[in-house]
PDB file of C-alpha atoms in Angstrom:
ATOM      1  CA  MET F 560     -13.377  10.941  -6.556  1.00 42.00           C
ATOM      2  CA  GLY F 561     -16.837   9.770  -5.736  1.00 46.00           C
ATOM      3  CA  ILE F 562     -17.937   7.998  -2.598  1.00 51.00           C
ATOM      4  CA  THR F 563     -18.789   4.901  -4.679  1.00 49.00           C
ATOM      5  CA  GLN F 564     -15.135   4.321  -5.551  1.00 64.00           C
ATOM      6  CA  SER F 565     -13.512   1.408  -3.675  1.00 83.00           C
ATOM      7  CA  ALA F 566     -10.918   2.175  -1.027  1.00 80.00           C
ATOM      8  CA  SER F 567      -8.147   0.405  -2.936  1.00 85.00           C
ATOM      9  CA  LYS F 568      -8.986   2.251  -6.160  1.00 89.00           C
ATOM     10  CA  ARG F 569      -9.011   5.543  -4.271  1.00 87.00           C
ATOM     11  CA  VAL F 570      -5.572   4.859  -2.766  1.00 89.00           C
ATOM     12  CA  SER F 571      -4.010   3.559  -5.989  1.00 89.00           C
ATOM     13  CA  THR F 572      -5.292   6.587  -7.926  1.00 90.00           C
ATOM     14  CA  THR F 573      -3.774   8.893  -5.316  1.00 90.00           C
ATOM     15  CA  LEU F 574      -0.417   7.095  -5.522  1.00 92.00           C
ATOM     16  CA  ILE F 575      -0.424   6.982  -9.335  1.00 92.00           C
ATOM     17  CA  ASN F 576      -1.069  10.740  -9.490  1.00 92.00           C
ATOM     18  CA  SER F 577       1.665  11.534  -6.960  1.00 91.00           C
ATOM     19  CA  SER F 578       4.941  12.942  -8.252  1.00 90.00           C
ATOM     20  CA  GLU F 579       6.579  12.208  -4.867  1.00 91.00           C
ATOM     21  CA  PHE F 580       5.609   8.548  -5.159  1.00 93.00           C
ATOM     22  CA  TYR F 581       6.968   8.165  -8.689  1.00 91.00           C
ATOM     23  CA  SER F 582      10.135  10.044  -7.810  1.00 92.00           C
ATOM     24  CA  ALA F 583      10.705   7.636  -4.912  1.00 93.00           C
ATOM     25  CA  CYS F 584       9.979   4.662  -7.214  1.00 93.00           C
ATOM     26  CA  ASP F 585      12.450   5.877  -9.835  1.00 92.00           C
ATOM     27  CA  SER F 586      15.141   6.525  -7.233  1.00 92.00           C
ATOM     28  CA  THR F 587      14.704   3.073  -5.679  1.00 93.00           C
ATOM     29  CA  TYR F 588      14.584   1.383  -9.085  1.00 92.00           C
ATOM     30  CA  ASN F 589      17.841   3.050 -10.143  1.00 91.00           C
ATOM     31  CA  HIS F 590      19.440   2.116  -6.832  1.00 91.00           C
ATOM     32  CA  CYS F 591      18.475  -1.555  -7.370  1.00 90.00           C
ATOM     33  CA  LEU F 592      19.988  -1.455 -10.863  1.00 88.00           C
ATOM     34  CA  SER F 593      23.212   0.029  -9.525  1.00 88.00           C
ATOM     35  CA  LEU F 594      23.467  -2.750  -6.918  1.00 85.00           C
ATOM     36  CA  THR F 595      23.574  -5.319  -9.739  1.00 78.00           C
ATOM     37  CA  GLN F 596      25.934  -3.055 -11.685  1.00 77.00           C
ATOM     38  CA  GLN F 597      23.351  -2.783 -14.488  1.00 71.00           C
ATOM     39  CA  ALA F 598      23.889  -6.511 -15.255  1.00 71.00           C
ATOM     40  CA  PHE F 599      20.140  -7.111 -15.616  1.00 76.00           C
ATOM     41  CA  PRO F 600      17.458  -5.178 -17.503  1.00 76.00           C
ATOM     42  CA  GLY F 601      15.456  -4.575 -14.334  1.00 85.00           C
ATOM     43  CA  VAL F 602      14.972  -5.412 -10.672  1.00 89.00           C
ATOM     44  CA  LEU F 603      15.344  -9.027  -9.602  1.00 86.00           C
ATOM     45  CA  PRO F 604      12.769 -10.647  -7.288  1.00 88.00           C
ATOM     46  CA  TYR F 605      15.264 -11.086  -4.427  1.00 90.00           C
ATOM     47  CA  GLN F 606      15.809  -7.299  -4.387  1.00 92.00           C
ATOM     48  CA  LEU F 607      12.162  -6.452  -3.775  1.00 94.00           C
ATOM     49  CA  LEU F 608      12.127  -6.742   0.029  1.00 95.00           C
ATOM     50  CA  THR F 609      15.048  -4.325   0.281  1.00 93.00           C
ATOM     51  CA  ALA F 610      13.420  -2.114  -2.357  1.00 94.00           C
ATOM     52  CA  ALA F 611      10.190  -2.018  -0.299  1.00 96.00           C
ATOM     53  CA  THR F 612      12.142  -0.960   2.784  1.00 95.00           C
ATOM     54  CA  ASP F 613      14.005   1.706   0.787  1.00 94.00           C
ATOM     55  CA  LEU F 614      10.754   2.975  -0.738  1.00 95.00           C
ATOM     56  CA  HIS F 615       9.132   3.165   2.699  1.00 95.00           C
ATOM     57  CA  LYS F 616      12.098   5.085   4.070  1.00 94.00           C
ATOM     58  CA  THR F 617      12.013   7.498   1.135  1.00 93.00           C
ATOM     59  CA  LEU F 618       8.238   7.989   1.353  1.00 93.00           C
ATOM     60  CA  THR F 619       8.373   8.725   5.069  1.00 92.00           C
ATOM     61  CA  SER F 620      11.441  10.963   5.155  1.00 91.00           C
ATOM     62  CA  ILE F 621      13.020  12.173   1.897  1.00 86.00           C
ATOM     63  CA  HIS F 622       9.857  12.522  -0.248  1.00 82.00           C
ATOM     64  CA  PRO F 623       7.124  12.306   2.430  1.00 88.00           C
ATOM     65  CA  HIS F 624       3.767  11.100   1.150  1.00 89.00           C
ATOM     66  CA  PRO F 625       0.737  11.821   3.390  1.00 88.00           C
ATOM     67  CA  LEU F 626      -0.903   8.412   2.873  1.00 88.00           C
ATOM     68  CA  ILE F 627       2.278   6.519   3.701  1.00 91.00           C
ATOM     69  CA  LEU F 628       3.018   8.742   6.700  1.00 90.00           C
ATOM     70  CA  ARG F 629      -0.473   8.217   8.107  1.00 87.00           C
ATOM     71  CA  TRP F 630      -1.185   4.575   7.328  1.00 87.00           C
ATOM     72  CA  VAL F 631       2.088   2.704   6.814  1.00 91.00           C
ATOM     73  CA  SER F 632       4.180   3.072   9.973  1.00 91.00           C
ATOM     74  CA  SER F 633       6.603   0.268   9.106  1.00 93.00           C
ATOM     75  CA  PRO F 634       7.925  -1.185   5.838  1.00 95.00           C
ATOM     76  CA  PRO F 635       5.749  -3.795   4.102  1.00 94.00           C
ATOM     77  CA  THR F 636       6.277  -7.396   5.162  1.00 94.00           C
ATOM     78  CA  HIS F 637       7.871 -10.141   3.102  1.00 94.00           C
ATOM     79  CA  SER F 638       4.451 -11.674   2.394  1.00 94.00           C
ATOM     80  CA  GLN F 639       3.066  -8.316   1.201  1.00 95.00           C
ATOM     81  CA  VAL F 640       6.095  -7.882  -1.081  1.00 95.00           C
ATOM     82  CA  ASP F 641       5.638 -11.391  -2.507  1.00 93.00           C
ATOM     83  CA  SER F 642       1.900 -10.921  -2.972  1.00 93.00           C
ATOM     84  CA  ALA F 643       2.401  -7.684  -4.920  1.00 94.00           C
ATOM     85  CA  PHE F 644       5.101  -9.381  -7.024  1.00 94.00           C
ATOM     86  CA  ARG F 645       2.769 -12.285  -7.883  1.00 91.00           C
ATOM     87  CA  PHE F 646       0.003  -9.828  -8.789  1.00 92.00           C
ATOM     88  CA  VAL F 647       2.244  -7.830 -11.136  1.00 91.00           C
ATOM     89  CA  THR F 648       3.867 -10.855 -12.797  1.00 87.00           C
ATOM     90  CA  ARG F 649       0.743 -13.002 -13.245  1.00 86.00           C
ATOM     91  CA  HIS F 650       0.569 -12.129 -16.965  1.00 72.00           C
ATOM     92  CA  GLN F 651       4.235 -11.383 -17.562  1.00 67.00           C
ATOM     93  CA  HIS F 652       6.308 -13.516 -19.939  1.00 62.00           C
ATOM     94  CA  LYS F 653       7.953 -16.314 -17.936  1.00 63.00           C
ATOM     95  CA  PRO F 654      11.616 -17.059 -18.686  1.00 57.00           C
ATOM     96  CA  GLN F 655      12.162 -19.941 -21.109  1.00 54.00           C
ATOM     97  CA  ASN F 656      15.160 -21.274 -19.209  1.00 57.00           C
ATOM     98  CA  ASP F 657      16.979 -20.918 -15.896  1.00 59.00           C
ATOM     99  CA  GLU F 658      19.552 -18.593 -17.417  1.00 62.00           C
ATOM    100  CA  GLU F 659      16.955 -15.928 -18.240  1.00 65.00           C
ATOM    101  CA  PRO F 660      15.939 -14.287 -14.928  1.00 71.00           C
ATOM    102  CA  LEU F 661      12.481 -12.877 -14.252  1.00 82.00           C
ATOM    103  CA  VAL F 662      12.965  -9.134 -13.780  1.00 85.00           C
ATOM    104  CA  LEU F 663      10.745  -6.108 -13.291  1.00 87.00           C
ATOM    105  CA  GLY F 664      11.349  -3.291 -15.748  1.00 88.00           C
ATOM    106  CA  GLN F 665      10.622   0.261 -14.646  1.00 91.00           C
ATOM    107  CA  PRO F 666       6.877   0.193 -15.537  1.00 92.00           C
ATOM    108  CA  GLN F 667       6.398  -3.147 -13.750  1.00 93.00           C
ATOM    109  CA  PHE F 668       8.401  -1.908 -10.771  1.00 93.00           C
ATOM    110  CA  ARG F 669       6.139   1.143 -10.487  1.00 95.00           C
ATOM    111  CA  GLU F 670       3.059  -1.075 -10.766  1.00 95.00           C
ATOM    112  CA  TRP F 671       4.499  -3.366  -8.078  1.00 95.00           C
ATOM    113  CA  ALA F 672       5.097  -0.373  -5.776  1.00 95.00           C
ATOM    114  CA  VAL F 673       1.539   0.930  -6.309  1.00 95.00           C
ATOM    115  CA  VAL F 674       0.040  -2.507  -5.581  1.00 95.00           C
ATOM    116  CA  LEU F 675       2.302  -2.991  -2.541  1.00 96.00           C
ATOM    117  CA  PHE F 676       1.588   0.341  -0.897  1.00 95.00           C
ATOM    118  CA  THR F 677      -2.102   0.346  -1.839  1.00 93.00           C
ATOM    119  CA  ASP F 678      -2.530  -2.978  -0.043  1.00 92.00           C
ATOM    120  CA  ALA F 679      -0.553  -1.713   2.955  1.00 92.00           C
ATOM    121  CA  VAL F 680      -2.583   1.505   3.256  1.00 91.00           C
ATOM    122  CA  VAL F 681      -5.981  -0.181   2.807  1.00 88.00           C
ATOM    123  CA  GLY F 682      -5.048  -3.007   5.179  1.00 87.00           C
ATOM    124  CA  ASN F 683      -3.950  -0.622   7.923  1.00 86.00           C
ATOM    125  CA  ALA F 684      -7.013   1.582   7.408  1.00 82.00           C
ATOM    126  CA  GLY F 685      -9.214  -1.509   7.808  1.00 80.00           C
ATOM    127  CA  LYS F 686      -7.416  -2.360  11.045  1.00 81.00           C
ATOM    128  CA  ALA F 687      -8.057   1.183  12.267  1.00 76.00           C
ATOM    129  CA  VAL F 688     -11.794   0.756  11.670  1.00 72.00           C
ATOM    130  CA  LEU F 689     -11.763  -2.551  13.535  1.00 73.00           C
ATOM    131  CA  LYS F 690      -9.984  -0.888  16.488  1.00 73.00           C
ATOM    132  CA  ARG F 691     -12.027   2.294  16.706  1.00 67.00           C
ATOM    133  CA  VAL F 692     -15.567   1.022  16.269  1.00 71.00           C
ATOM    134  CA  PRO F 693     -15.655  -1.434  19.222  1.00 70.00           C
ATOM    135  CA  ILE F 694     -14.044   1.082  21.589  1.00 73.00           C
ATOM    136  CA  GLY F 695     -16.518   3.791  20.611  1.00 72.00           C
ATOM    137  CA  ALA F 696     -19.435   1.359  20.785  1.00 70.00           C
ATOM    138  CA  LEU F 697     -18.464   0.394  24.335  1.00 72.00           C
ATOM    139  CA  GLY F 698     -18.366   4.063  25.278  1.00 76.00           C
ATOM    140  CA  ILE F 699     -21.823   4.630  23.798  1.00 72.00           C
ATOM    141  CA  VAL F 700     -23.227   1.586  25.623  1.00 73.00           C
ATOM    142  CA  GLY F 701     -21.692   2.815  28.886  1.00 76.00           C
ATOM    143  CA  ILE F 702     -23.162   6.291  28.495  1.00 75.00           C
ATOM    144  CA  GLY F 703     -26.499   4.765  27.471  1.00 71.00           C
ATOM    145  CA  ALA F 704     -26.541   2.577  30.596  1.00 73.00           C
ATOM    146  CA  VAL F 705     -25.782   5.517  32.879  1.00 74.00           C
ATOM    147  CA  ALA F 706     -28.400   7.691  31.148  1.00 74.00           C
ATOM    148  CA  LYS F 707     -30.854   4.745  31.083  1.00 72.00           C
ATOM    149  CA  SER F 708     -31.531   5.199  27.385  1.00 74.00           C
ATOM    150  CA  GLY F 709     -33.562   2.697  25.390  1.00 73.00           C
ATOM    151  CA  LYS F 710     -31.969  -0.061  23.299  1.00 72.00           C
ATOM    152  CA  GLU F 711     -33.134   1.564  20.080  1.00 76.00           C
ATOM    153  CA  VAL F 712     -31.413   4.850  20.902  1.00 71.00           C
ATOM    154  CA  ILE F 713     -28.172   3.090  21.834  1.00 74.00           C
ATOM    155  CA  GLY F 714     -28.289   0.917  18.700  1.00 77.00           C
ATOM    156  CA  THR F 715     -28.903   3.917  16.493  1.00 76.00           C
ATOM    157  CA  ALA F 716     -26.066   5.844  18.150  1.00 75.00           C
ATOM    158  CA  ILE F 717     -23.656   2.904  17.672  1.00 75.00           C
ATOM    159  CA  GLY F 718     -24.665   2.589  14.013  1.00 78.00           C
ATOM    160  CA  ALA F 719     -24.190   6.295  13.392  1.00 77.00           C
ATOM    161  CA  TYR F 720     -20.829   6.227  15.153  1.00 71.00           C
ATOM    162  CA  ALA F 721     -19.613   3.215  13.145  1.00 74.00           C
ATOM    163  CA  LEU F 722     -20.712   4.836   9.886  1.00 73.00           C
ATOM    164  CA  GLY F 723     -18.981   8.076  10.859  1.00 74.00           C
ATOM    165  CA  VAL F 724     -15.706   6.307  11.688  1.00 70.00           C
ATOM    166  CA  ALA F 725     -15.749   4.275   8.458  1.00 72.00           C
ATOM    167  CA  THR F 726     -16.580   7.370   6.372  1.00 69.00           C
ATOM    168  CA  SER F 727     -13.879   9.431   8.068  1.00 68.00           C
ATOM    169  CA  ILE F 728     -11.232   6.807   7.370  1.00 70.00           C
ATOM    170  CA  TYR F 729     -12.444   6.265   3.791  1.00 68.00           C
ATOM    171  CA  LEU F 730     -12.331   9.979   3.014  1.00 65.00           C
ATOM    172  CA  GLY F 731      -8.817  10.143   4.499  1.00 67.00           C
ATOM    173  CA  LEU F 732      -7.571   7.606   1.941  1.00 71.00           C
ATOM    174  CA  SER F 733      -7.146  10.204  -0.769  1.00 67.00           C
ATOM    175  CA  GLY F 734      -4.146  11.769   0.941  1.00 59.00           C
TER     176      GLY F 734
END
């Protein structure tokens, strides 16, 4: 994985290549089917919030995944679940009538899970950058003031620190 690869692509590739992630997806998918007593050919939209919570629980305890453990401390929110659902179903065949429900088959469910957890990981990693850089910059400015360093030295040190933090977090996105 090269450094030119986007953070979301890096995370999604890691999740797609993870047997733990797919095992958790399959287990959750089958659980959702059993809740509807196999009455539908897939997972219904109203089941997705519960499925996201179940997936998070599985990926943090039963089949621990390093990316989820590090970056996703709580289950995805309702808006994240809905956003991933809209992304996955944007090109899917829409039901012709109200009697035909929109469902996610196993491949779509896996895609939904990858999109959902990729967004959660990248979003939380971005928040970490936004937290760490200002705190470190303040520390550098404080040390620079005490040491009576020039503005250029302090600016360069802040830039190097910010780049180091961003690079460290980016490289940690591959699990």
